[in-house]
PDB file of C-alpha atoms in Angstrom:
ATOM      1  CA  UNK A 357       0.000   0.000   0.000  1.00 62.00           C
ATOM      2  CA  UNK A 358       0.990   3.407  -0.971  1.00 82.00           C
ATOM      3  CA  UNK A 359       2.115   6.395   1.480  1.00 93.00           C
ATOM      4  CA  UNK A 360      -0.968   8.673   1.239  1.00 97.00           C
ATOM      5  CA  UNK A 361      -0.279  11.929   3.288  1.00 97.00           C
ATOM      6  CA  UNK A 362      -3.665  13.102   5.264  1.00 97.00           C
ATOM      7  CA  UNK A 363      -2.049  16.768   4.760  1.00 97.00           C
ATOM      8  CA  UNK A 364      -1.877  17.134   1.455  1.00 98.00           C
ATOM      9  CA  UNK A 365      -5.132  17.383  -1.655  1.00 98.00           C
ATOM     10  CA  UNK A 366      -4.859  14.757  -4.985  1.00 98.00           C
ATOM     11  CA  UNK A 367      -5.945  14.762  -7.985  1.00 97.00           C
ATOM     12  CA  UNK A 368      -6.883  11.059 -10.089  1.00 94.00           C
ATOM     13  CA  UNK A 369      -4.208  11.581 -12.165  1.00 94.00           C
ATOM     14  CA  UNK A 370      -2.016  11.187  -9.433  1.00 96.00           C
ATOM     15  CA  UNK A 371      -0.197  14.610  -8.735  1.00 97.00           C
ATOM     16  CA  UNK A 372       0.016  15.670  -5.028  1.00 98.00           C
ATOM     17  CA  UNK A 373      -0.736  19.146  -3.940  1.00 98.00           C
ATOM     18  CA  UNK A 374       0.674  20.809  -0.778  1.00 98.00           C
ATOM     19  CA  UNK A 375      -1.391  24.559  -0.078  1.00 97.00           C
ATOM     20  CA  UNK A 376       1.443  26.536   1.388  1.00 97.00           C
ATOM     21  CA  UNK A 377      -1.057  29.693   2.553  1.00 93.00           C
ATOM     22  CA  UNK A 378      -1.083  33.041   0.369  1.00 92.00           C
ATOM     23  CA  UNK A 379      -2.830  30.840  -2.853  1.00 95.00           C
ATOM     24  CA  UNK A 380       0.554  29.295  -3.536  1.00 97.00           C
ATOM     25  CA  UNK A 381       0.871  25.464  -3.626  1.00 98.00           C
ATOM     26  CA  UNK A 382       3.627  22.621  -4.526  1.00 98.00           C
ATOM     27  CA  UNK A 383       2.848  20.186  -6.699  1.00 98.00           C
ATOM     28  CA  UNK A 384       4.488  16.331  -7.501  1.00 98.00           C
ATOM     29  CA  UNK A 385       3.596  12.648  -8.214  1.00 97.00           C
ATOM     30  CA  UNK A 386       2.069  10.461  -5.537  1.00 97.00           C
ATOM     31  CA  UNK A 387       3.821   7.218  -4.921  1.00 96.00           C
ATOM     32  CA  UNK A 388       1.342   5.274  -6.398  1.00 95.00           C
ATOM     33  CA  UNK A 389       2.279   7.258  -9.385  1.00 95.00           C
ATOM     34  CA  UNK A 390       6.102   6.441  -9.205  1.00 95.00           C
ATOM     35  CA  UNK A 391       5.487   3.496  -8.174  1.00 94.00           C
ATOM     36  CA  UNK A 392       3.679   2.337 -11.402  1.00 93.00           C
ATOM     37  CA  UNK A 393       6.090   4.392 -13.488  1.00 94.00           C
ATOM     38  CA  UNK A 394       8.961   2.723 -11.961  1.00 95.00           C
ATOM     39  CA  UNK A 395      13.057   3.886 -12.057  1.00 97.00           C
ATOM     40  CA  UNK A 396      12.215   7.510 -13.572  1.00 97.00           C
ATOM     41  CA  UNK A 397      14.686   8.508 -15.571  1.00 97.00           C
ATOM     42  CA  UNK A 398      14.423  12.301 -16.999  1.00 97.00           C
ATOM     43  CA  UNK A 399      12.008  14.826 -16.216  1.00 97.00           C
ATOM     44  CA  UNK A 400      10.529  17.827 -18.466  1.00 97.00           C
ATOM     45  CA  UNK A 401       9.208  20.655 -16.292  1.00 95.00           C
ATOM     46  CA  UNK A 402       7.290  23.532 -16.824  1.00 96.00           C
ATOM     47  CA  UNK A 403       8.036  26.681 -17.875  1.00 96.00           C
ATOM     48  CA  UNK A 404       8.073  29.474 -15.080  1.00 98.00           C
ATOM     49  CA  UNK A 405       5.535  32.393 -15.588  1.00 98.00           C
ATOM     50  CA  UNK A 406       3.507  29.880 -17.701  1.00 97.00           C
ATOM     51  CA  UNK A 407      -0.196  30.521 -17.043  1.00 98.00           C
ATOM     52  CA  UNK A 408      -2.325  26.906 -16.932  1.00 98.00           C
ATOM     53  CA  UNK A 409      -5.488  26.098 -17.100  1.00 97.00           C
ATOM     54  CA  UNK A 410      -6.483  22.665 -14.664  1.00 96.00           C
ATOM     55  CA  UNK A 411      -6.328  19.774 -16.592  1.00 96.00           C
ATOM     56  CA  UNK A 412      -3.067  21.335 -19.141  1.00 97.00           C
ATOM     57  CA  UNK A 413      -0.551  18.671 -19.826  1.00 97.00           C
ATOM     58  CA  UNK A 414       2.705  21.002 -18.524  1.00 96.00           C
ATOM     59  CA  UNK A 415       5.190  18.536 -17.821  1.00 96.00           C
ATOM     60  CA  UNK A 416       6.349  14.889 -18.544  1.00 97.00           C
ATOM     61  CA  UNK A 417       7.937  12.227 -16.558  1.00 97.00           C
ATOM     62  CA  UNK A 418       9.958   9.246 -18.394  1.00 97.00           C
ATOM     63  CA  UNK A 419      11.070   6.257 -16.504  1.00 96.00           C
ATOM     64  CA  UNK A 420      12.283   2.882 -17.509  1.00 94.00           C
ATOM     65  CA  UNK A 421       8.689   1.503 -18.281  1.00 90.00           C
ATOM     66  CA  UNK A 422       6.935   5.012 -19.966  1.00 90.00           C
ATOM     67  CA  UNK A 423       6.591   8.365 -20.605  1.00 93.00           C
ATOM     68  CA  UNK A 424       3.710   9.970 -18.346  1.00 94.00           C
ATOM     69  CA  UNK A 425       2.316  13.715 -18.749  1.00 96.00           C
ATOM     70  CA  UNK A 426       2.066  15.702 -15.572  1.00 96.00           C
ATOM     71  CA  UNK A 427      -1.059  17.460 -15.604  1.00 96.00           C
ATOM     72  CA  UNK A 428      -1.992  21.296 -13.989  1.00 97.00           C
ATOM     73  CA  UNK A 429      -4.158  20.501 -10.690  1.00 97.00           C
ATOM     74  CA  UNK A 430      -5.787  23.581 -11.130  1.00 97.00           C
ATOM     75  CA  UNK A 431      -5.268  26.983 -13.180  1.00 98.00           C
ATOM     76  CA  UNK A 432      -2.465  29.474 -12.148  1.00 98.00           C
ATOM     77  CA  UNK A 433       0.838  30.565 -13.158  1.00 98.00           C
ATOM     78  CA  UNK A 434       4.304  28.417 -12.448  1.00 98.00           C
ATOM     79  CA  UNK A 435       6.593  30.001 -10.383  1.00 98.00           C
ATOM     80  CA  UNK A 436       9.233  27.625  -9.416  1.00 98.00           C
ATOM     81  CA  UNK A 437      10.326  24.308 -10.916  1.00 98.00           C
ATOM     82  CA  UNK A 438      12.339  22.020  -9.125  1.00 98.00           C
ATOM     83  CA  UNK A 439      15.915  21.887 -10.499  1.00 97.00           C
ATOM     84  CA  UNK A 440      17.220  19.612  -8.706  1.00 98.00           C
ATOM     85  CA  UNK A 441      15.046  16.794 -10.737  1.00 97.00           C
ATOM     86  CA  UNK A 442      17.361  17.638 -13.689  1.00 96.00           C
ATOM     87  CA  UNK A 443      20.176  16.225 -12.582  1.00 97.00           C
ATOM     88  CA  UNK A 444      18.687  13.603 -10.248  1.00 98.00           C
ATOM     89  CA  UNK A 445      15.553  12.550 -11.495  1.00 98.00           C
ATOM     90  CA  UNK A 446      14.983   9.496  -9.262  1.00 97.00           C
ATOM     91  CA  UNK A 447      14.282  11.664  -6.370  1.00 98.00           C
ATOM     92  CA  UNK A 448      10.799  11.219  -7.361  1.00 97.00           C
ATOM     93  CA  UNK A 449      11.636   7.658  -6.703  1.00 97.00           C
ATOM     94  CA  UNK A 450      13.345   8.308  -3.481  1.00 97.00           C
ATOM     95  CA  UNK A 451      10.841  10.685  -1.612  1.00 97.00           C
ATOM     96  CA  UNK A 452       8.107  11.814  -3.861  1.00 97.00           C
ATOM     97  CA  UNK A 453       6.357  13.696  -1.291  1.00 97.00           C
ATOM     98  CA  UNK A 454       9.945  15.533  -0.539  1.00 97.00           C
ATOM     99  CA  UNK A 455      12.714  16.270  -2.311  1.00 98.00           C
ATOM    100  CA  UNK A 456      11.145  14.631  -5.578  1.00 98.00           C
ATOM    101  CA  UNK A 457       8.695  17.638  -5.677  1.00 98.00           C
ATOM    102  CA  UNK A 458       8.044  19.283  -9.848  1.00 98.00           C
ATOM    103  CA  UNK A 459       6.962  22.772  -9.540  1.00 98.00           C
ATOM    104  CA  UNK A 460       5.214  25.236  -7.322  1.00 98.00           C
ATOM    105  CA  UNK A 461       2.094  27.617  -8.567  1.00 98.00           C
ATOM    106  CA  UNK A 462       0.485  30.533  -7.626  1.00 98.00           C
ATOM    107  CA  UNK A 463      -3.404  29.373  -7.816  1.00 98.00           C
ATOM    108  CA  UNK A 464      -5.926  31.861  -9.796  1.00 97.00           C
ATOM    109  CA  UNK A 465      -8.395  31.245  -7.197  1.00 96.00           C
ATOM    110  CA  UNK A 466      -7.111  29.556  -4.144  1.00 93.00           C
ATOM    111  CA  UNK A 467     -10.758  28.383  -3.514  1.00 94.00           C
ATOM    112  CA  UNK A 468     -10.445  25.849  -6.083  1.00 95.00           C
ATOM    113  CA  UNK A 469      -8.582  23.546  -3.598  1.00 95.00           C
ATOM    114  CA  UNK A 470     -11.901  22.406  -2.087  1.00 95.00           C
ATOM    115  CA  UNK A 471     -12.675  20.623  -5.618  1.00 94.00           C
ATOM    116  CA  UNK A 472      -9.731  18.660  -5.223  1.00 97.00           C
ATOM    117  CA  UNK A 473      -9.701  14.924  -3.406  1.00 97.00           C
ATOM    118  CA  UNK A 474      -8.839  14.411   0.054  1.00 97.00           C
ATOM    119  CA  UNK A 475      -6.425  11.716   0.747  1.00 97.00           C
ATOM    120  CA  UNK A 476      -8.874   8.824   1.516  1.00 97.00           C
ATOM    121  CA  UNK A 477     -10.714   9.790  -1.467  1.00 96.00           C
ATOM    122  CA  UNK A 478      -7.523   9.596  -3.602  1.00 97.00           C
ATOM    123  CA  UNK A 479      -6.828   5.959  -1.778  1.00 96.00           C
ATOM    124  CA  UNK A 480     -10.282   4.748  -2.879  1.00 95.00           C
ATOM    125  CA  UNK A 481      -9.677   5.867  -6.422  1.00 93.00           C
ATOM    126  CA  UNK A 482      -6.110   3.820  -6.682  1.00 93.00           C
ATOM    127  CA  UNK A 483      -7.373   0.872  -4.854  1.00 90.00           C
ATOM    128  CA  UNK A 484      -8.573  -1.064  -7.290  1.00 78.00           C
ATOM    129  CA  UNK A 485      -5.146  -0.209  -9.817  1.00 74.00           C
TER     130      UNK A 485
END
């Protein structure tokens, strides 16, 4: 069974998000997500002071097994990508919830975290994968 942190909101196609206050939130894969991916291997981010739409496919994640596209939780503008994934992307392997984090947003409306799913939600949507 998958690590599934009470703290933070999901989304079903398996990105994590973490509200840090002000409308600004990180965002990664859950570890379901790497798990099913397995040894990733290189990771395209997103551009900074790109405006997305929920749903946009901004990034990509390629492991050993496939190439999977990271989608926007919700609209806003990227402000931060992580850069450490460029040289080391198995951190998503190593602590997805951590160190393996992709990119942090500024939300267009930070109310649009109460559509997202809470963690046991998110564990009843992966439990049958």
């Amino acid at each position: 069974m998958s690590q599934i942190p009470a703290e933070l909101k999901y989304v079903s196609s398996h990105e994590w998000i973490r509200d840090e206050g002000d409308g600004m939130v990180t965002v990664g894969i859950t570890e379901h997500a790497q798990e099913l991916l397995g040894d990733v291997v290189f990771v395209e981010a997103p551009e900074v002071d790109e405006d997305v739409d929920a749903e946009d496919e901004i990034a990509v994640v390629e492991s050993v097994k496939a190439a999977s596209d990271i989608y926007a939780p919700l609209a806003g503008t990227i402000t931060e990508v992580n850069e450490e994934l460029e040289d080391s992307p198995e951190l998503i392997n190593s602590d997805p919830y951590g160190d393996g984090w992709m990119f942090k947003m500024k939300l267009a409306d930070a109310g649009d975290l109460e559509k997202l799913l809470s963690a046991e939600d998110y564990a009843e949507e992966i439990a049958d994968e």
